[in-house]
Coordinates of C-alpha atoms and ligand atoms in Angstrom, one line a residue:
M194 CA 36.4 65.1 71.6
K195 CA 34.4 61.9 71.1
S196 CA 36.2 59.0 72.8
L197 CA 37.5 56.2 70.5
L198 CA 36.3 53.6 72.9
N199 CA 33.0 52.4 74.2
I200 CA 33.6 52.2 78.0
T201 CA 31.5 51.1 80.9
P202 CA 32.5 53.2 83.9
V203 CA 34.4 51.3 86.6
C204 CA 32.0 52.5 89.3
S205 CA 29.2 50.6 87.6
W206 CA 30.9 47.2 87.7
L207 CA 33.3 47.3 90.6
A208 CA 31.7 47.5 94.0
G209 CA 33.2 50.2 96.3
A210 CA 35.5 51.3 93.4
E211 CA 36.6 54.6 95.1
R212 CA 39.8 56.1 94.0
P213 CA 42.6 55.0 94.1
L214 CA 41.8 51.5 92.9
I215 CA 44.6 49.4 94.2
I216 CA 45.8 46.2 92.6
A217 CA 48.5 44.4 94.6
G218 CA 50.2 41.0 94.7
P219 CA 53.4 39.3 93.7
C220 CA 55.0 39.7 90.3
S221 CA 54.7 35.9 90.0
A222 CA 52.8 33.1 91.6
E223 CA 55.5 30.9 93.1
S224 CA 53.9 28.6 95.6
E225 CA 50.6 28.1 97.4
V226 CA 52.1 29.3 100.6
Q227 CA 53.6 32.4 99.1
M228 CA 50.3 33.3 97.4
L229 CA 48.2 32.8 100.5
N230 CA 50.6 34.5 102.9
T231 CA 50.9 37.5 100.6
A232 CA 47.2 37.6 99.8
K233 CA 46.1 37.4 103.5
S234 CA 48.4 40.2 104.5
I235 CA 47.1 42.4 101.6
A236 CA 43.5 41.6 102.4
A237 CA 44.1 42.7 106.0
I238 CA 45.1 46.1 104.7
D239 CA 41.9 46.4 102.7
S240 CA 39.8 43.5 101.2
K241 CA 38.8 45.8 98.3
I242 CA 42.4 45.6 97.0
I243 CA 42.4 43.5 93.8
F244 CA 44.9 40.7 94.0
R245 CA 47.4 40.2 91.2
A246 CA 49.9 37.5 90.3
G247 CA 51.6 36.5 87.1
I248 CA 50.9 32.8 86.2
W249 CA 52.7 32.8 82.8
K250 CA 55.8 35.1 82.8
P251 CA 57.1 36.6 79.6
R252 CA 60.9 36.6 80.2
T253 CA 63.4 38.2 77.9
R254 CA 65.8 35.3 77.9
P255 CA 64.9 31.5 78.0
N256 CA 65.7 29.4 81.1
A257 CA 64.6 32.2 83.4
F258 CA 61.6 31.5 85.7
E259 CA 58.7 31.5 83.2
G260 CA 55.9 31.2 85.7
V261 CA 54.3 28.2 87.4
G262 CA 51.6 27.9 84.7
K263 CA 48.1 26.5 85.2
V264 CA 48.7 25.1 88.7
G265 CA 49.0 28.7 90.0
L266 CA 45.4 29.3 88.9
G267 CA 44.3 26.9 91.6
W268 CA 46.2 28.9 94.2
M269 CA 44.6 32.1 92.9
K270 CA 41.2 30.5 93.3
K271 CA 42.0 29.7 96.9
V272 CA 43.1 33.3 97.5
K273 CA 39.7 34.4 96.3
E274 CA 37.9 31.9 98.5
E275 CA 39.9 32.6 101.6
T276 CA 40.2 36.4 101.3
G277 CA 37.2 37.5 99.2
M278 CA 39.6 39.6 97.1
L279 CA 39.0 39.8 93.3
I280 CA 41.8 38.1 91.4
S281 CA 43.7 39.2 88.3
T282 CA 46.4 37.9 86.0
E283 CA 48.2 38.4 82.7
V284 CA 47.1 36.7 79.6
A285 CA 49.2 36.5 76.4
N286 CA 47.2 34.0 74.2
A287 CA 43.8 32.3 73.7
N288 CA 44.8 29.3 75.9
H289 CA 45.7 31.6 78.8
V290 CA 42.2 33.3 78.5
E291 CA 40.5 29.9 78.4
E292 CA 42.3 28.7 81.5
C293 CA 41.6 31.9 83.4
L294 CA 37.9 31.8 82.5
K295 CA 37.7 28.2 83.8
A296 CA 39.4 29.2 87.0
G297 CA 37.1 32.2 87.7
V298 CA 39.7 34.9 87.3
D299 CA 37.9 38.2 87.7
I300 CA 40.1 40.6 85.7
L301 CA 42.6 39.9 82.9
W302 CA 45.5 42.1 81.8
I303 CA 47.6 42.2 78.7
G304 CA 51.3 42.7 79.4
A305 CA 53.6 45.2 77.7
R306 CA 55.3 42.6 75.6
T307 CA 52.0 41.4 74.2
T308 CA 50.5 44.8 73.5
V309 CA 53.3 45.4 71.0
N310 CA 52.0 42.4 68.9
P311 CA 48.7 43.0 67.1
F312 CA 48.4 39.2 66.2
S313 CA 48.5 38.3 69.9
V314 CA 46.1 41.0 70.9
Q315 CA 43.7 40.0 68.2
E316 CA 43.9 36.3 69.3
I317 CA 43.1 37.4 72.8
A318 CA 40.3 39.6 71.5
D319 CA 38.8 36.8 69.5
S320 CA 38.9 34.4 72.4
L321 CA 37.0 37.0 74.5
K322 CA 34.0 37.4 72.1
G323 CA 30.8 37.0 74.0
V324 CA 32.6 37.0 77.4
D325 CA 31.9 39.7 80.0
I326 CA 35.2 40.2 81.9
P327 CA 37.2 43.4 82.6
V328 CA 40.5 43.6 80.6
F329 CA 43.3 46.0 81.4
I330 CA 45.8 46.8 78.7
K331 CA 49.4 47.8 79.6
N332 CA 51.2 50.2 77.4
P333 CA 53.5 48.6 74.8
V334 CA 57.2 48.3 75.7
T335 CA 58.0 51.1 73.2
P336 CA 56.4 54.5 73.3
D337 CA 54.0 53.9 70.4
M338 CA 50.6 55.5 71.1
Q339 CA 49.0 53.8 68.1
L340 CA 49.9 50.3 69.3
W341 CA 48.5 51.1 72.7
I342 CA 45.2 52.5 71.3
G343 CA 45.1 49.7 68.7
A344 CA 45.2 47.1 71.5
L345 CA 42.5 48.9 73.4
E346 CA 40.4 49.1 70.3
R347 CA 40.8 45.4 69.4
I348 CA 39.7 44.3 72.9
N349 CA 36.9 46.9 72.8
Q350 CA 35.7 45.8 69.4
A351 CA 35.4 42.2 70.7
G352 CA 32.7 43.6 72.9
I353 CA 34.6 44.2 76.1
T354 CA 33.6 47.5 77.5
K355 CA 35.0 47.1 81.1
I356 CA 38.5 48.3 80.1
A357 CA 41.3 50.3 81.6
A358 CA 44.8 51.2 80.5
I359 CA 47.8 50.4 82.6
H360 CA 50.7 52.9 82.4
R361 CA 53.9 50.9 83.2
G362 CA 56.6 53.1 81.5
F363 CA 58.6 52.6 78.3
H364 CA 61.9 51.2 77.3
S365 CA 64.3 54.1 76.7
H366 CA 68.0 54.5 75.8
A367 CA 68.1 57.7 77.7
S368 CA 69.7 57.5 81.2
T369 CA 66.9 57.9 83.7
P370 CA 66.6 56.8 87.3
F371 CA 63.8 54.5 86.2
R372 CA 63.7 50.9 84.9
N373 CA 61.1 52.1 82.4
D374 CA 60.8 55.8 81.5
P375 CA 57.4 57.0 82.7
K376 CA 57.0 59.4 79.8
W377 CA 54.0 61.0 81.6
E378 CA 53.1 62.9 78.4
M379 CA 52.1 59.5 76.8
A380 CA 49.5 59.0 79.6
I381 CA 48.3 62.6 79.2
E382 CA 47.9 62.0 75.4
L383 CA 46.0 58.8 76.0
R384 CA 43.7 60.7 78.4
T385 CA 43.1 63.4 75.8
L386 CA 42.3 60.8 73.1
C387 CA 40.1 58.6 75.3
P388 CA 38.8 61.0 78.0
D389 CA 36.6 58.4 79.9
L390 CA 39.2 55.6 79.8
P391 CA 40.5 54.8 83.4
I392 CA 44.3 54.8 83.6
I393 CA 46.0 52.8 86.3
C394 CA 49.7 53.5 87.0
D395 CA 52.1 50.6 87.6
P396 CA 54.9 52.2 89.6
S397 CA 56.6 48.9 90.2
H398 CA 57.6 48.4 86.6
I399 CA 58.3 52.1 86.1
C400 CA 60.7 52.2 89.0
G401 CA 62.4 48.8 89.0
N402 CA 63.3 49.4 92.7
T403 CA 61.3 50.2 95.8
D404 CA 62.9 53.6 96.5
L405 CA 61.1 55.5 93.9
I406 CA 57.7 53.8 94.3
P407 CA 56.2 56.4 96.7
Y408 CA 57.2 59.3 94.5
V409 CA 55.8 57.7 91.3
S410 CA 52.6 56.6 93.1
Q411 CA 51.9 60.1 94.4
K412 CA 52.7 61.6 91.1
A413 CA 50.3 59.2 89.3
L414 CA 47.5 60.3 91.7
D415 CA 48.4 63.9 91.2
M416 CA 48.0 63.3 87.5
D417 CA 44.4 62.2 88.2
M418 CA 45.1 58.5 87.4
H419 CA 42.5 56.1 88.5
G420 CA 44.6 53.7 90.6
L421 CA 47.8 51.9 91.2
M422 CA 49.1 48.4 90.5
I423 CA 51.9 47.6 93.0
E424 CA 53.9 44.4 93.1
T425 CA 53.8 43.1 96.7
H426 CA 55.4 39.9 98.0
C427 CA 55.5 38.3 101.4
M428 CA 59.3 37.9 101.1
P429 CA 60.5 40.2 98.2
T430 CA 64.2 39.3 98.7
V431 CA 63.6 35.7 97.6
A432 CA 61.1 36.4 94.9
L433 CA 61.7 34.5 91.7
S434 CA 61.1 37.5 89.5
D435 CA 61.4 41.3 89.9
A436 CA 62.8 40.9 93.5
K437 CA 64.1 44.5 93.6
Q438 CA 60.8 46.2 93.0
Q439 CA 58.4 44.3 95.2
L440 CA 57.1 45.8 98.4
T441 CA 56.3 43.8 101.5
P442 CA 52.6 44.0 102.6
A443 CA 53.7 46.2 105.5
Q444 CA 55.4 48.6 103.1
L445 CA 52.3 48.6 100.9
S446 CA 50.2 49.5 103.9
G447 CA 52.5 52.3 104.8
L448 CA 52.5 53.6 101.3
I449 CA 48.7 53.6 101.0
K450 CA 48.4 55.5 104.3
K451 CA 50.7 58.2 103.1
L452 CA 49.2 58.7 99.7
V453 CA 47.3 62.0 99.3
V454 CA 44.2 61.7 97.2
R455 CA 43.3 65.0 95.7
K456 CA 39.9 65.9 94.1
S457 CA 39.8 66.6 90.4
N458 CA 38.0 69.8 91.1
S459 CA 36.7 72.1 93.9
Q460 CA 33.4 73.9 94.1
N461 CA 34.8 76.5 96.5
P462 CA 34.4 79.9 94.8
D463 CA 37.6 81.3 96.4
F464 CA 39.5 78.4 95.0
K465 CA 38.0 79.0 91.5
N466 CA 38.8 82.7 91.6
K467 CA 42.4 82.2 92.7
L468 CA 42.9 79.5 90.1
E469 CA 41.5 81.8 87.4
E470 CA 43.9 84.5 88.5
L471 CA 46.9 82.1 88.4
R472 CA 45.8 80.8 85.0
E473 CA 45.6 84.3 83.7
S474 CA 49.1 84.9 84.9
I475 CA 50.3 81.7 83.1
N476 CA 48.5 82.9 79.9
K477 CA 50.3 86.2 80.1
T478 CA 53.7 84.6 80.7
D479 CA 53.2 82.2 77.8
E480 CA 52.4 85.2 75.5
D481 CA 55.7 86.9 76.6
L482 CA 57.5 83.6 76.2
L483 CA 56.4 83.3 72.6
Q484 CA 57.3 86.9 71.9
I485 CA 60.8 86.3 73.3
L486 CA 61.2 83.2 71.2
M487 CA 60.1 85.0 68.1
N488 CA 62.7 87.8 68.8
R489 CA 65.4 85.1 69.3
M490 CA 64.6 83.5 66.0
L491 CA 64.7 86.9 64.2
T492 CA 68.1 87.4 65.6
A493 CA 69.1 83.9 64.5
E494 CA 68.0 84.9 61.0
K495 CA 70.2 88.1 61.1
I496 CA 73.1 85.9 62.2
G497 CA 72.4 83.6 59.3
T498 CA 72.5 86.5 56.8
Y499 CA 75.7 87.8 58.3
K500 CA 77.4 84.4 58.2
K501 CA 76.4 83.9 54.6
E502 CA 77.8 87.3 53.7
N503 CA 81.1 86.3 55.4
N504 CA 81.1 82.7 54.1
V505 CA 81.1 81.3 57.6
T506 CA 79.5 77.9 58.6
I507 CA 76.2 77.9 60.4
L508 CA 77.2 75.4 63.2
Q509 CA 79.8 76.8 65.5
K510 CA 80.5 73.9 67.9
N511 CA 82.4 75.9 70.5
R512 CA 79.9 78.7 70.7
W513 CA 77.0 76.1 71.1
E514 CA 78.9 74.3 73.9
D515 CA 79.8 77.6 75.8
L516 CA 76.2 78.9 75.4
L517 CA 74.6 75.7 76.7
N518 CA 77.0 75.5 79.7
E519 CA 76.4 79.1 80.6
R520 CA 72.6 78.7 80.3
L521 CA 72.7 75.5 82.4
S522 CA 74.6 77.2 85.2
N523 CA 72.3 80.2 85.2
A524 CA 69.3 77.9 85.1
A525 CA 70.6 75.9 88.1
M526 CA 70.9 79.2 90.1
M527 CA 67.3 79.9 89.2
G528 CA 66.2 76.5 90.5
L529 CA 65.3 75.2 87.0
S530 CA 66.1 71.5 86.4
E531 CA 69.1 70.7 84.2
E532 CA 67.1 68.1 82.3
F533 CA 64.4 70.6 81.4
V534 CA 66.7 73.4 80.4
R535 CA 69.0 71.1 78.4
A536 CA 66.0 69.7 76.4
L537 CA 64.6 73.2 75.9
Y538 CA 67.9 74.5 74.5
V539 CA 68.5 71.6 72.2
L540 CA 65.1 72.4 70.7
I541 CA 65.8 76.2 70.5
H542 CA 69.3 75.5 69.0
E543 CA 67.8 73.1 66.4
E544 CA 65.2 75.8 65.4
S545 CA 67.9 78.5 65.2
I546 CA 70.0 76.3 62.9
R547 CA 66.9 75.6 60.8
K548 CA 66.2 79.4 60.5
Q549 CA 69.8 80.1 59.6
T550 CA 69.8 77.4 56.9
E551 CA 66.6 78.8 55.5
V552 CA 68.2 82.3 55.2
M553 CA 71.3 80.9 53.6
N554 CA 69.4 78.8 51.1
N555 CA 67.1 81.7 50.2
K556 CA 70.1 83.7 49.4
I557 CA 71.4 81.2 46.9
S558 CA 70.5 82.4 43.4
I559 CA 71.3 80.5 40.2
Ligands
LIG286 C1 54.1 42.1 85.3 O1 53.1 42.8 85.6 O2 54.6 41.3 86.1 C2 54.7 42.3 84.0 C3 55.3 41.3 83.4 O3 54.6 43.5 83.6 P1 54.9 44.2 82.2 O4 54.0 43.6 81.2 O5 54.5 45.6 82.5 O6 56.4 44.1 81.9
LIG287 MN1 56.9 42.0 87.4

């Protein structure tokens, strides 16, 4: 499929951009000391890490810490001079862009609360016309693929080709262990729609706490994502924003050492043969699965006819509850996750009901 975007590959504009590209630094710039202490410890891990810090913070409620503003750009500049790291921050309007360009910020990103607003994204895009700077675009707060792509397109159409997407998870009403539901399928869909667009994962905002960060970081690499943005603070416990999810530089270093970077492919013929064999087996299983699902739906239709003949309602609440509980307990014994099997059965049940309704309606003659 032809990509929707015109992209300059990262390797051509970022020196030493081997994977994973790491962006690290505090959620917010708080003071010059905090910035320099954090930055120096991060640079000691690897000076190719890109430094991040929020200068203007979009907060849900007023009177929370809304960032130090312009003065923080001076501290960022100092970070760049003293460590040699590239510096990046979030912009939400044309004025932010102007201040960042004046201060020599290397990379801009658009935050999740801004990506949802086409007016703001367009304002940023217009302010970037004729400017050559990389821009990363976080997914919108809600899982709306069109908004995410729309924001990427607006920036791209302003002439910015050094672009990447940042996957930071989505607001969800479902109960998940995450602050923002990763919805990995959204990242996969974006990848399919824009095959050459680098995607960077932001495990910090997905997790909301430090416990899950190693798991999400490794999963992102296993999903072939280009890099990671990880909030890192010299003293997370006293951070003015997102205190629970920030790593210390020592924790960041430990995490980077433990990450396993896999190749996207292998030329080894044995690997290829074995993979072919396993894929063939998956294909066969999927065929059987579809056949089984078809049989199940045929039986549902027969049940629909029988209920119609006996004037019985389609939905039988107790039967559905018993069935689901039994399937869940069998699935648990088979080592299948409850979340997966429950979601699968909700879909199967919905389709069975649809089939039965179809049968009942077809039988109505006037
Ligand atoms: C941030 O990176 O600190 C931030 C505010 O992130 P998001 O836009 O993903 O909420
Ligand atoms: Mn944050």
